[in-house]
Short mmCIF file of C-alpha atoms in Angstrom, two decimals:
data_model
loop_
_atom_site.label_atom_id
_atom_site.label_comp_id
_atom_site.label_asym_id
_atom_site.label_seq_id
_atom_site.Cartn_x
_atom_site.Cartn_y
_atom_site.Cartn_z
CA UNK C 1 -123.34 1.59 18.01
CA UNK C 2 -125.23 2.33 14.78
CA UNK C 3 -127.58 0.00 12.98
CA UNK C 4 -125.60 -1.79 10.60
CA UNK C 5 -127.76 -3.48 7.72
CA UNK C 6 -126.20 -4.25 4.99
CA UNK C 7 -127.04 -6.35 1.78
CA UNK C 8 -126.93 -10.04 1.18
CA UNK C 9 -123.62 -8.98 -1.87
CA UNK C 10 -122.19 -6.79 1.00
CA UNK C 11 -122.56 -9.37 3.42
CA UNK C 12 -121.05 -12.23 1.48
CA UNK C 13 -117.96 -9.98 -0.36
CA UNK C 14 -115.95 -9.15 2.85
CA UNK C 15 -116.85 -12.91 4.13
CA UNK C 16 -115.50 -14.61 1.10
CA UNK C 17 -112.06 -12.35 1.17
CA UNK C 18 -112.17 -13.90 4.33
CA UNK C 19 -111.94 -17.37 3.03
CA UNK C 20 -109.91 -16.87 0.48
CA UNK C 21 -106.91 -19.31 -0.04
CA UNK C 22 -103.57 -19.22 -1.76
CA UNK C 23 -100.43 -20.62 -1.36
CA UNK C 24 -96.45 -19.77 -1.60
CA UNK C 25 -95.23 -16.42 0.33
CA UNK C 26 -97.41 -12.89 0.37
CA UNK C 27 -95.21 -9.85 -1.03
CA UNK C 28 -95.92 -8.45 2.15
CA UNK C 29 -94.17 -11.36 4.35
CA UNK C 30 -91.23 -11.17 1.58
CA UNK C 31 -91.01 -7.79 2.62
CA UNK C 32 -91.33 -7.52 6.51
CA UNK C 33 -86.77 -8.66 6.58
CA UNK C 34 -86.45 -5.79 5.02
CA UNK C 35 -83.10 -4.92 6.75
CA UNK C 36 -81.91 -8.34 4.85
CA UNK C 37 -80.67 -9.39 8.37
CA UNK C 38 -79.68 -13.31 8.29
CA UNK C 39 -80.60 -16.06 5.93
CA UNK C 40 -83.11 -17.72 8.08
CA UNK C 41 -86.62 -18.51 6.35
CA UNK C 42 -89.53 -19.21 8.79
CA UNK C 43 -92.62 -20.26 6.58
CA UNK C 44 -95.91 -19.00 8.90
CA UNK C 45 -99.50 -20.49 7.71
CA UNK C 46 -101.97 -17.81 8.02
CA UNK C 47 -105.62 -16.95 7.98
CA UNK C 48 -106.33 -13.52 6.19
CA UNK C 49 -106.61 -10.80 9.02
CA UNK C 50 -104.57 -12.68 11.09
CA UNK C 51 -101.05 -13.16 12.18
CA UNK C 52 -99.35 -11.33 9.56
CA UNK C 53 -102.31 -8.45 10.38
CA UNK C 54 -101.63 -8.30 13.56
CA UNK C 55 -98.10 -8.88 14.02
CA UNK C 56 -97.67 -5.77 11.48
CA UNK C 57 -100.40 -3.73 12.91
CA UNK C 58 -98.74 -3.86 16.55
CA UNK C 59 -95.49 -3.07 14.84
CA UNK C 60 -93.67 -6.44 15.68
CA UNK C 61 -92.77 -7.31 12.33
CA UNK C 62 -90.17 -4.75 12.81
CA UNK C 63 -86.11 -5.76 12.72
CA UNK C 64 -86.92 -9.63 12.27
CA UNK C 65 -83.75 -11.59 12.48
CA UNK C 66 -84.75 -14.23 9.89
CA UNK C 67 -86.92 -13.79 6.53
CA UNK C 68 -91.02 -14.60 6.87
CA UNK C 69 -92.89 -16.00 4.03
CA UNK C 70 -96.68 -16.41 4.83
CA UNK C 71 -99.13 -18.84 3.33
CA UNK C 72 -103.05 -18.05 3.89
CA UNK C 73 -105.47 -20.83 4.15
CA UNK C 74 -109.07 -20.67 4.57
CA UNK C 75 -109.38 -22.35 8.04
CA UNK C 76 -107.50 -24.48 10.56
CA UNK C 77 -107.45 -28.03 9.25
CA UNK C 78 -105.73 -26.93 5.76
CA UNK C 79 -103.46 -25.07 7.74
CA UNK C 80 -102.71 -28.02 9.49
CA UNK C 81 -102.45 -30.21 6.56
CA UNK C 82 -99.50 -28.23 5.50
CA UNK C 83 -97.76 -27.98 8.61
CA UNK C 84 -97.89 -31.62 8.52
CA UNK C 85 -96.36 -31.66 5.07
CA UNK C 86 -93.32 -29.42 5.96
CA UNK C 87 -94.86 -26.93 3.88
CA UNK C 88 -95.66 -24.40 6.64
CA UNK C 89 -93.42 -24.53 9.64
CA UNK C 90 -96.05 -22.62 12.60
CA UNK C 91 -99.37 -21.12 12.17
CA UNK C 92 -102.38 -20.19 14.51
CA UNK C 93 -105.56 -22.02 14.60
CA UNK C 94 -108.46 -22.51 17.11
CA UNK C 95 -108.97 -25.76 19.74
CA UNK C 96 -110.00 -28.08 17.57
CA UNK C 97 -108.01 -28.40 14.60
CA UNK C 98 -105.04 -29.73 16.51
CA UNK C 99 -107.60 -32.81 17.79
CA UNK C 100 -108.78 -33.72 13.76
CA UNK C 101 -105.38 -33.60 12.91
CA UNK C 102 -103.35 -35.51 15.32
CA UNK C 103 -106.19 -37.88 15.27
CA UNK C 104 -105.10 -38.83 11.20
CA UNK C 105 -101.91 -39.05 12.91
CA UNK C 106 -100.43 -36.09 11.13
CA UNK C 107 -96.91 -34.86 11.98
CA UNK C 108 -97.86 -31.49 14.30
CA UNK C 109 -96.96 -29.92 17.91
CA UNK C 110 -98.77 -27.68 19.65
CA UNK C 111 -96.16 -25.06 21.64
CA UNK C 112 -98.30 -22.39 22.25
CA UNK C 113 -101.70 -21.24 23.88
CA UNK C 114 -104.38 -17.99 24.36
CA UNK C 115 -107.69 -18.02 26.35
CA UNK C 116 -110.30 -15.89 25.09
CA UNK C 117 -113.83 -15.59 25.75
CA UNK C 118 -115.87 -17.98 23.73
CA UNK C 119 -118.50 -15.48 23.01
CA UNK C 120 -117.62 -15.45 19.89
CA UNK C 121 -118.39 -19.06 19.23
CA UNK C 122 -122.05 -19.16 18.61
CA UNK C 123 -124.75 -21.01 16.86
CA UNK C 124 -126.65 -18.78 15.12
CA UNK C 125 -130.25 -18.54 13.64
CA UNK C 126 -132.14 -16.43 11.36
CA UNK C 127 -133.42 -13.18 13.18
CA UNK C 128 -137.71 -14.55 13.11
CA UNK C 129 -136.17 -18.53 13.89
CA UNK C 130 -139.14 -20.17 16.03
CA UNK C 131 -135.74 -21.54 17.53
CA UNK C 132 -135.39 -20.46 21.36
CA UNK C 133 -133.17 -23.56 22.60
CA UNK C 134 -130.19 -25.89 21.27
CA UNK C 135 -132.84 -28.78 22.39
CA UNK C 136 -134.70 -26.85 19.39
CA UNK C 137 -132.34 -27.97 17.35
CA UNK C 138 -133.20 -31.18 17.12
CA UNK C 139 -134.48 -32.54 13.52
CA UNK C 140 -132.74 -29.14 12.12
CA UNK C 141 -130.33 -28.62 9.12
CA UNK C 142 -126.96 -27.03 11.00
CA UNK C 143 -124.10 -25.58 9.09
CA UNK C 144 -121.02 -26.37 10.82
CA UNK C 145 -117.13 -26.55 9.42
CA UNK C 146 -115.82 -30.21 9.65
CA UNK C 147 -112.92 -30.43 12.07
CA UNK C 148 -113.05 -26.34 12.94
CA UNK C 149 -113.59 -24.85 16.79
CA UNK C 150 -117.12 -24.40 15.78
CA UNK C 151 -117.69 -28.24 15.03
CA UNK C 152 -117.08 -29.03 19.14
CA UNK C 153 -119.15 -26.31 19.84
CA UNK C 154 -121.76 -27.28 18.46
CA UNK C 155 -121.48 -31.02 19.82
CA UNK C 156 -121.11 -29.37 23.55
CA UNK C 157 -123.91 -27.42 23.17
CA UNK C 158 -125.90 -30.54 21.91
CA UNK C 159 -124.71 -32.35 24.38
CA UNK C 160 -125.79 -29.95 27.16
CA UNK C 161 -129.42 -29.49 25.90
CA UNK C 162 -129.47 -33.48 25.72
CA UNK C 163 -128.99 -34.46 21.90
CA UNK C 164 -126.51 -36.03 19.95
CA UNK C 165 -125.04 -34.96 16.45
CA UNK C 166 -127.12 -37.75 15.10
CA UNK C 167 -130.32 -35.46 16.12
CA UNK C 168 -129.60 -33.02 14.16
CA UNK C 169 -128.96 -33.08 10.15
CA UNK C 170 -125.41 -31.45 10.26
CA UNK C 171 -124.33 -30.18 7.09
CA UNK C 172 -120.40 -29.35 6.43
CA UNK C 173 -119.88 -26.29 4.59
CA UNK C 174 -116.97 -23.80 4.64
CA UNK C 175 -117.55 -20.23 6.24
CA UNK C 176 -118.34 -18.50 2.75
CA UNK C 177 -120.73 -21.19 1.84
CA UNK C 178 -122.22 -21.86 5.06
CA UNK C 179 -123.53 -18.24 5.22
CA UNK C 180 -124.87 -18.31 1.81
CA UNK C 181 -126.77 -21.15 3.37
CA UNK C 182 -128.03 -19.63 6.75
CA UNK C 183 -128.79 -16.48 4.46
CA UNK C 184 -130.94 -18.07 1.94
CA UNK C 185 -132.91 -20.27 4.48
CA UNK C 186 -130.93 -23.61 3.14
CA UNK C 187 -129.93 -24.56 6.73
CA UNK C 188 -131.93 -23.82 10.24
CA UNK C 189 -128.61 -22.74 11.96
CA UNK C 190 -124.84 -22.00 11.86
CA UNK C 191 -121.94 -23.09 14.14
CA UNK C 192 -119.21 -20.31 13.59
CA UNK C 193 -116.98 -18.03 15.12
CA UNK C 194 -115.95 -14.44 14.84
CA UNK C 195 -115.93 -12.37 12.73
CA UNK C 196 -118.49 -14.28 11.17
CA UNK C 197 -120.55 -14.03 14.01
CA UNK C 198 -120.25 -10.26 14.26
CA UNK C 199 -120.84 -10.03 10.85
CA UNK C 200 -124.31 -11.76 11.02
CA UNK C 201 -125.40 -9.91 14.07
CA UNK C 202 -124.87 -6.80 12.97
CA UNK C 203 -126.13 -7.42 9.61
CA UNK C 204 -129.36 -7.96 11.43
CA UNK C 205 -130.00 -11.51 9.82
CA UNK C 206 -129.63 -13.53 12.52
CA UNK C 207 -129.62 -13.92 16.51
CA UNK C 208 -127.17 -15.95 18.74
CA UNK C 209 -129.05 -18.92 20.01
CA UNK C 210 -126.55 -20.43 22.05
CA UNK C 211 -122.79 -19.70 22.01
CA UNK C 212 -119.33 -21.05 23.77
CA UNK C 213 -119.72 -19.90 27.32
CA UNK C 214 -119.69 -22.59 29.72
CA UNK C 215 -119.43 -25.10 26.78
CA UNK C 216 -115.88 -25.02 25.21
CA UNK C 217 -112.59 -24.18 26.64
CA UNK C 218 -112.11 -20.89 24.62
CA UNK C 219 -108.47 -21.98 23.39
CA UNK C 220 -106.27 -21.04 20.33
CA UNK C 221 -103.36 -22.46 19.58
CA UNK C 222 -99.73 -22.01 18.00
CA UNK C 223 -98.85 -25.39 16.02
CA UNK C 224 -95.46 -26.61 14.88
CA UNK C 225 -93.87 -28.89 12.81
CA UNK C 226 -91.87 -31.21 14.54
CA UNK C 227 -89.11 -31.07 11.78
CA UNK C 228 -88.94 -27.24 12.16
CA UNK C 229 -88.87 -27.72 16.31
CA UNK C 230 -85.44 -30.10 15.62
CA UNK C 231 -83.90 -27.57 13.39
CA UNK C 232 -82.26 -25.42 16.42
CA UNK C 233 -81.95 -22.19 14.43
CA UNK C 234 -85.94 -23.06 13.34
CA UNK C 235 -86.80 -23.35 17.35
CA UNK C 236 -85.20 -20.04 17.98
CA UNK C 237 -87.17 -18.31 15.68
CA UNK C 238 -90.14 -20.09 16.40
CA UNK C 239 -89.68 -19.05 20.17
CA UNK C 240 -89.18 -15.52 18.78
CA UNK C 241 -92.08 -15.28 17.09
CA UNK C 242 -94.52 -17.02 19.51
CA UNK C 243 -93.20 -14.21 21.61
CA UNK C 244 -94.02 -11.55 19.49
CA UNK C 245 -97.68 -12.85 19.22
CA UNK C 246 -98.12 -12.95 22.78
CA UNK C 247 -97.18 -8.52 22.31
CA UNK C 248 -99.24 -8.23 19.99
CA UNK C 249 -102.36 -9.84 21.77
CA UNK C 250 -101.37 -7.31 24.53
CA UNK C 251 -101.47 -4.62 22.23
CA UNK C 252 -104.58 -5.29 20.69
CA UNK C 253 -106.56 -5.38 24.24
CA UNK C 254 -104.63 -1.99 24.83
CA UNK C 255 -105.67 -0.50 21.47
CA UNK C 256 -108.75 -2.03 20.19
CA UNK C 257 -109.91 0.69 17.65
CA UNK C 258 -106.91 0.80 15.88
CA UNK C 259 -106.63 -3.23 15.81
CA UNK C 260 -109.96 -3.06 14.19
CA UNK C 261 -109.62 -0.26 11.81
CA UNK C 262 -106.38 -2.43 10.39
CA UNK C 263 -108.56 -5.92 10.29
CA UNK C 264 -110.93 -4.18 8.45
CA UNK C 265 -108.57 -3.18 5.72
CA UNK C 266 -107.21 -6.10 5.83
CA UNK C 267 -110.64 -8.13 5.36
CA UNK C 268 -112.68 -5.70 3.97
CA UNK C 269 -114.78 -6.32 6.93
CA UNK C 270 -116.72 -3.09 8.06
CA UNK C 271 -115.25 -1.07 10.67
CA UNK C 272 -118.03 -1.96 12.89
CA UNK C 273 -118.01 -5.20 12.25
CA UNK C 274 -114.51 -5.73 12.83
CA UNK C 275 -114.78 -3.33 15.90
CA UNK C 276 -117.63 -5.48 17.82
CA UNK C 277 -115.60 -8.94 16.84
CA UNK C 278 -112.34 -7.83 18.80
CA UNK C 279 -114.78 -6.82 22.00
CA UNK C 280 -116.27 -9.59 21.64
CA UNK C 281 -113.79 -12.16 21.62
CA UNK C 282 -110.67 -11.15 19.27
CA UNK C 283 -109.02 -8.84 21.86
CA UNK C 284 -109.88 -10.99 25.21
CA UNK C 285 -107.25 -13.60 24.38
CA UNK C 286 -104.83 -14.06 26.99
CA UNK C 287 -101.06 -15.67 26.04
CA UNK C 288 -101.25 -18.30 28.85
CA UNK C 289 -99.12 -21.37 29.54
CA UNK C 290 -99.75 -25.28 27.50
CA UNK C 291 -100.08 -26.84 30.98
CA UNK C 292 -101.82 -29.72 32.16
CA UNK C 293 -105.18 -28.37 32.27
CA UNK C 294 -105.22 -27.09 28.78
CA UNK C 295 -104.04 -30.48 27.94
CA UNK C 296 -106.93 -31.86 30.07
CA UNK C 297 -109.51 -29.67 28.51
CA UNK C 298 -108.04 -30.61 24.65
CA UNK C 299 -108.58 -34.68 25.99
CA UNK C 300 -112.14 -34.05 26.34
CA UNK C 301 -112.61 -32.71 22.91
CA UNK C 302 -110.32 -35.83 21.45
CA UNK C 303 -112.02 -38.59 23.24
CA UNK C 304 -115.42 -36.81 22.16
CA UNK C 305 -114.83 -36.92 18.55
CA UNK C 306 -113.41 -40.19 18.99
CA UNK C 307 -116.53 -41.88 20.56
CA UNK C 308 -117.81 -40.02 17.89
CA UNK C 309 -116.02 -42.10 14.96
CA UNK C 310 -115.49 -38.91 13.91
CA UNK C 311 -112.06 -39.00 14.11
CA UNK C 312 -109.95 -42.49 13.77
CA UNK C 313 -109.44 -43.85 17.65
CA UNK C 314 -108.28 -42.43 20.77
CA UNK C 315 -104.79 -41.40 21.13
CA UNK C 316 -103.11 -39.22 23.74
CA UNK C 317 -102.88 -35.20 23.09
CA UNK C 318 -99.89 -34.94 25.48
CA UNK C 319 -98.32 -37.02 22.58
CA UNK C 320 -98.53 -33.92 20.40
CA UNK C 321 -97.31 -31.12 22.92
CA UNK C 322 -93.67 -29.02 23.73
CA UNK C 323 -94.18 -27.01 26.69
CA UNK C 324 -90.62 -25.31 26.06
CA UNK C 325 -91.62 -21.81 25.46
CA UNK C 326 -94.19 -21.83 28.45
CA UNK C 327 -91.45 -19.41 30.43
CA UNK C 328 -93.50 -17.65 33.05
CA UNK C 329 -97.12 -17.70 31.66
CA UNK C 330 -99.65 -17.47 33.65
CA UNK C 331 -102.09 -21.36 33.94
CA UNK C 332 -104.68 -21.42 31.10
CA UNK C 333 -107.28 -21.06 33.18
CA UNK C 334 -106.51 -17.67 33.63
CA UNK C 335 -110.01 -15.60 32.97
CA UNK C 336 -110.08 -14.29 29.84
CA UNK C 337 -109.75 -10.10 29.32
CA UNK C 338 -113.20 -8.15 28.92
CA UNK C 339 -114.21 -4.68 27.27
CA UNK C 340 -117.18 -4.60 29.95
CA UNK C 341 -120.74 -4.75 28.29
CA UNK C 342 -119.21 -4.31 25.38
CA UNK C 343 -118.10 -7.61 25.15
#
C-alpha cells in the first residue's frame, strides 16, 4: 500500500463527518420504500458509514416491505439513549454501549450479534511516544469515549499490564475531539476503534501500542426497543432487517474493495483508509448467535464497570436479551473472518 500522509485539516475533516449528528429521517432512508409497498415505519439509529451504507451498498435496501427512516448519532450511547426513548426502534452499536445503558436502567434489548477481530480496537500513541507498554501508561493523559467499546478496552488492557483506571489520568472526549487531542500532544494516548484507528496509522501520526486481541470479546450488537419487539408487525420487520445485515456482512467479506470505495464516499474517509479499516476489522465480522457465552463475555464487562462505580450497581445482562432471531447461527465464539496479513 502507498504511504498515506496527510495533513492535520485532512486528517480531522473526514473524522469529524464521521461524528457528525442529526436527528429525524435521512432523504435517503425516506427514499429506500420506494415501491411505496405497506405502511410500516421502522425508525433505524445509525452511525454515518454504517447501516444505511452498507445495507445500500450490498443492495439490500432493495423491495423493503415497510418504510425506513434513519437517525445518525455520533456513537453508541446516544444511539442508545434514543432507543430507550422510543425514538429509534433498532440500531447497531459495539459491546459496550448495551452494558452503560442497561446499567441506568434504560428500556433496551439486545437481539442480535457479530464477532469481528478486535484489531481494530487499539490504544494508540504518537509515532516517537517513549511508550512501549500499557504498564507505560501509567501516570499518562488517555483519551477514551465514556461508555464506548473503546472505554473496556482500555480498562482490559490496564488490567492485563497490572494498573487500574485510577493509574492513569483518563480523559473523556468524543472521537473528533479526542484526535485533535492525540494530534496536538494534549493527551499521551487514545482508546478508539476503526476507522479511526486506520485513519491515524496511515496518517503516520501514531503507532498501535496495544489493541483488543486477547483483551475484549470483539462483539457488536443489534439493540431493540422493547416497545417495538411487542408491536408484532415491528418484530417482523425487525427480524427482516437483522437478516439483511447479517447479507450484507457476508457481502462485504466477499467484496471488500467495493465496500470500501462506498464507505469512503460515504465518510469522506480516503479510499485507503477506508480500505485498510474493513481488512482490518470492518469486514471480519461474523453474524453469530446471542448465546450464553456472548452473554457470559457481556457479564464480565458489566460487573467490571460496576466494581468500577462506573456504572450504577450490578444487574443481570440476560435481563436485557431476546434470543428469538438466533435461527441457525453459528455460537459466538466462532473465529472471526481474516484477509490474511492484510488484516
Amino acid at each position: 500500500m502507498k504511504s498515506f500522509r496527510p495533513s492535520l485539516a485532512a486528517l480531522l475533516l473526514p473524522l469529524a463527518l464521521l461524528a457528525s449528528a442529526c436527528s429525524g429521517a435521512s432523504a435517503a432512508g425516506e427514499s429506500s420504500n420506494s415501491d411505496g409497498k405497506g405502511s410500516l415505519v421502522l425508525n433505524v439509529g445509525d452511525q454515518k458509514g454504517g447501516a444505511e451504507a452498507l445495507l445500500r451498498a450490498a443492495g439490500e435496501l432493495d423491495d423493503l416491505p415497510y418504510r425506513v427512516t434513519w437517525s445518525t448519532f455520533t456513537s453508541g450511547p446516544p444511539l442508545l439513549e434514543a432507543v430507550n426513548a422510543k425514538a429509534v426502534d433498532i440500531g447497531s452499536v459495539g459491546n459496550t454501549p448495551p452494558v452503560f445503558a442497561a446499567g441506568a436502567g434504560s428500556k433496551i434489548t439486545v437481539v442480535a450479534a457479530s464477532h469481528g477481530d478486535p484489531a481494530g480496537e487499539a490504544i494508540l500513541v504518537p509515532k516517537d511516544s517513549p511508550l512501549r507498554t500499557a504498564r507505560d501508561l501509567k501516570g499518562k493523559k488517555v483519551a477514551v469515549a465514556q461508555g464506548s467499546s473503546a472505554h473496556f478496552q482500555l480498562v482490559a488492557a490496564l488490567a492485563k499490564a497490572g494498573l487500574k483506571p485510577s493509574d492513569v489520568r483518563v480523559t473523556l472526549l468524543q472521537p473528533a475531539d479526542a484526535l485533535a487531542a492525540f494530534t496536538t500532544g494534549k493527551v499521551d494516548a487514545w482508546a478508539v476503534w476503526d476507522p479511526y484507528t486506520s485513519q491515524v496509522l496511515l496518517s503516520g501520526k501514531g503507532r498501535v501500542l496495544t489493541d483488543g486481541r486477547g483483551s475484549v470479546n470483539g462483539l457488536n450488537f443489534q439493540v431493540a426497543s422493547p416497545s417495538a419487539l411487542a408491536d408484532e408487525e415491528k418484530a417482523k420487520a425487525i427480524g427482516d432487517f437483522v437478516e439483511r445485515l447479517r447479507r450484507a456482512q457476508d457481502w462485504v467479506y466477499e467484496h471488500p474493495e467495493v465496500w470500501a470505495k462506498a464507505w469512503a464516499k460515504e465518510t469522506g474517509l480516503p479510499y485507503e483508509v477506508a480500505l485498510a479499516a474493513v481488512k482490518r476489522s470492518n469486514g471480519t465480522r461474523v453474524p453469530v448467535a446471542l448465546d450464553e457465552a456472548a452473554i457470559a463475555s457481556e457479564q464480565k464487562i458489566a460487573d467490571t464497570f460496576a466494581e468500577l462505580k462506573l456504572i450504577p450497581g450490578k444487574f443481570r445482562f440476560a435481563d436485557y436479551v431476546d434470543t428469538r432471531f438466533n435461527k441457525d447461527l453459528p455460537p459466538s465464539t466462532t473465529a472471526a473472518r481474516s484477509y490474511g496479513k492484510a488484516s
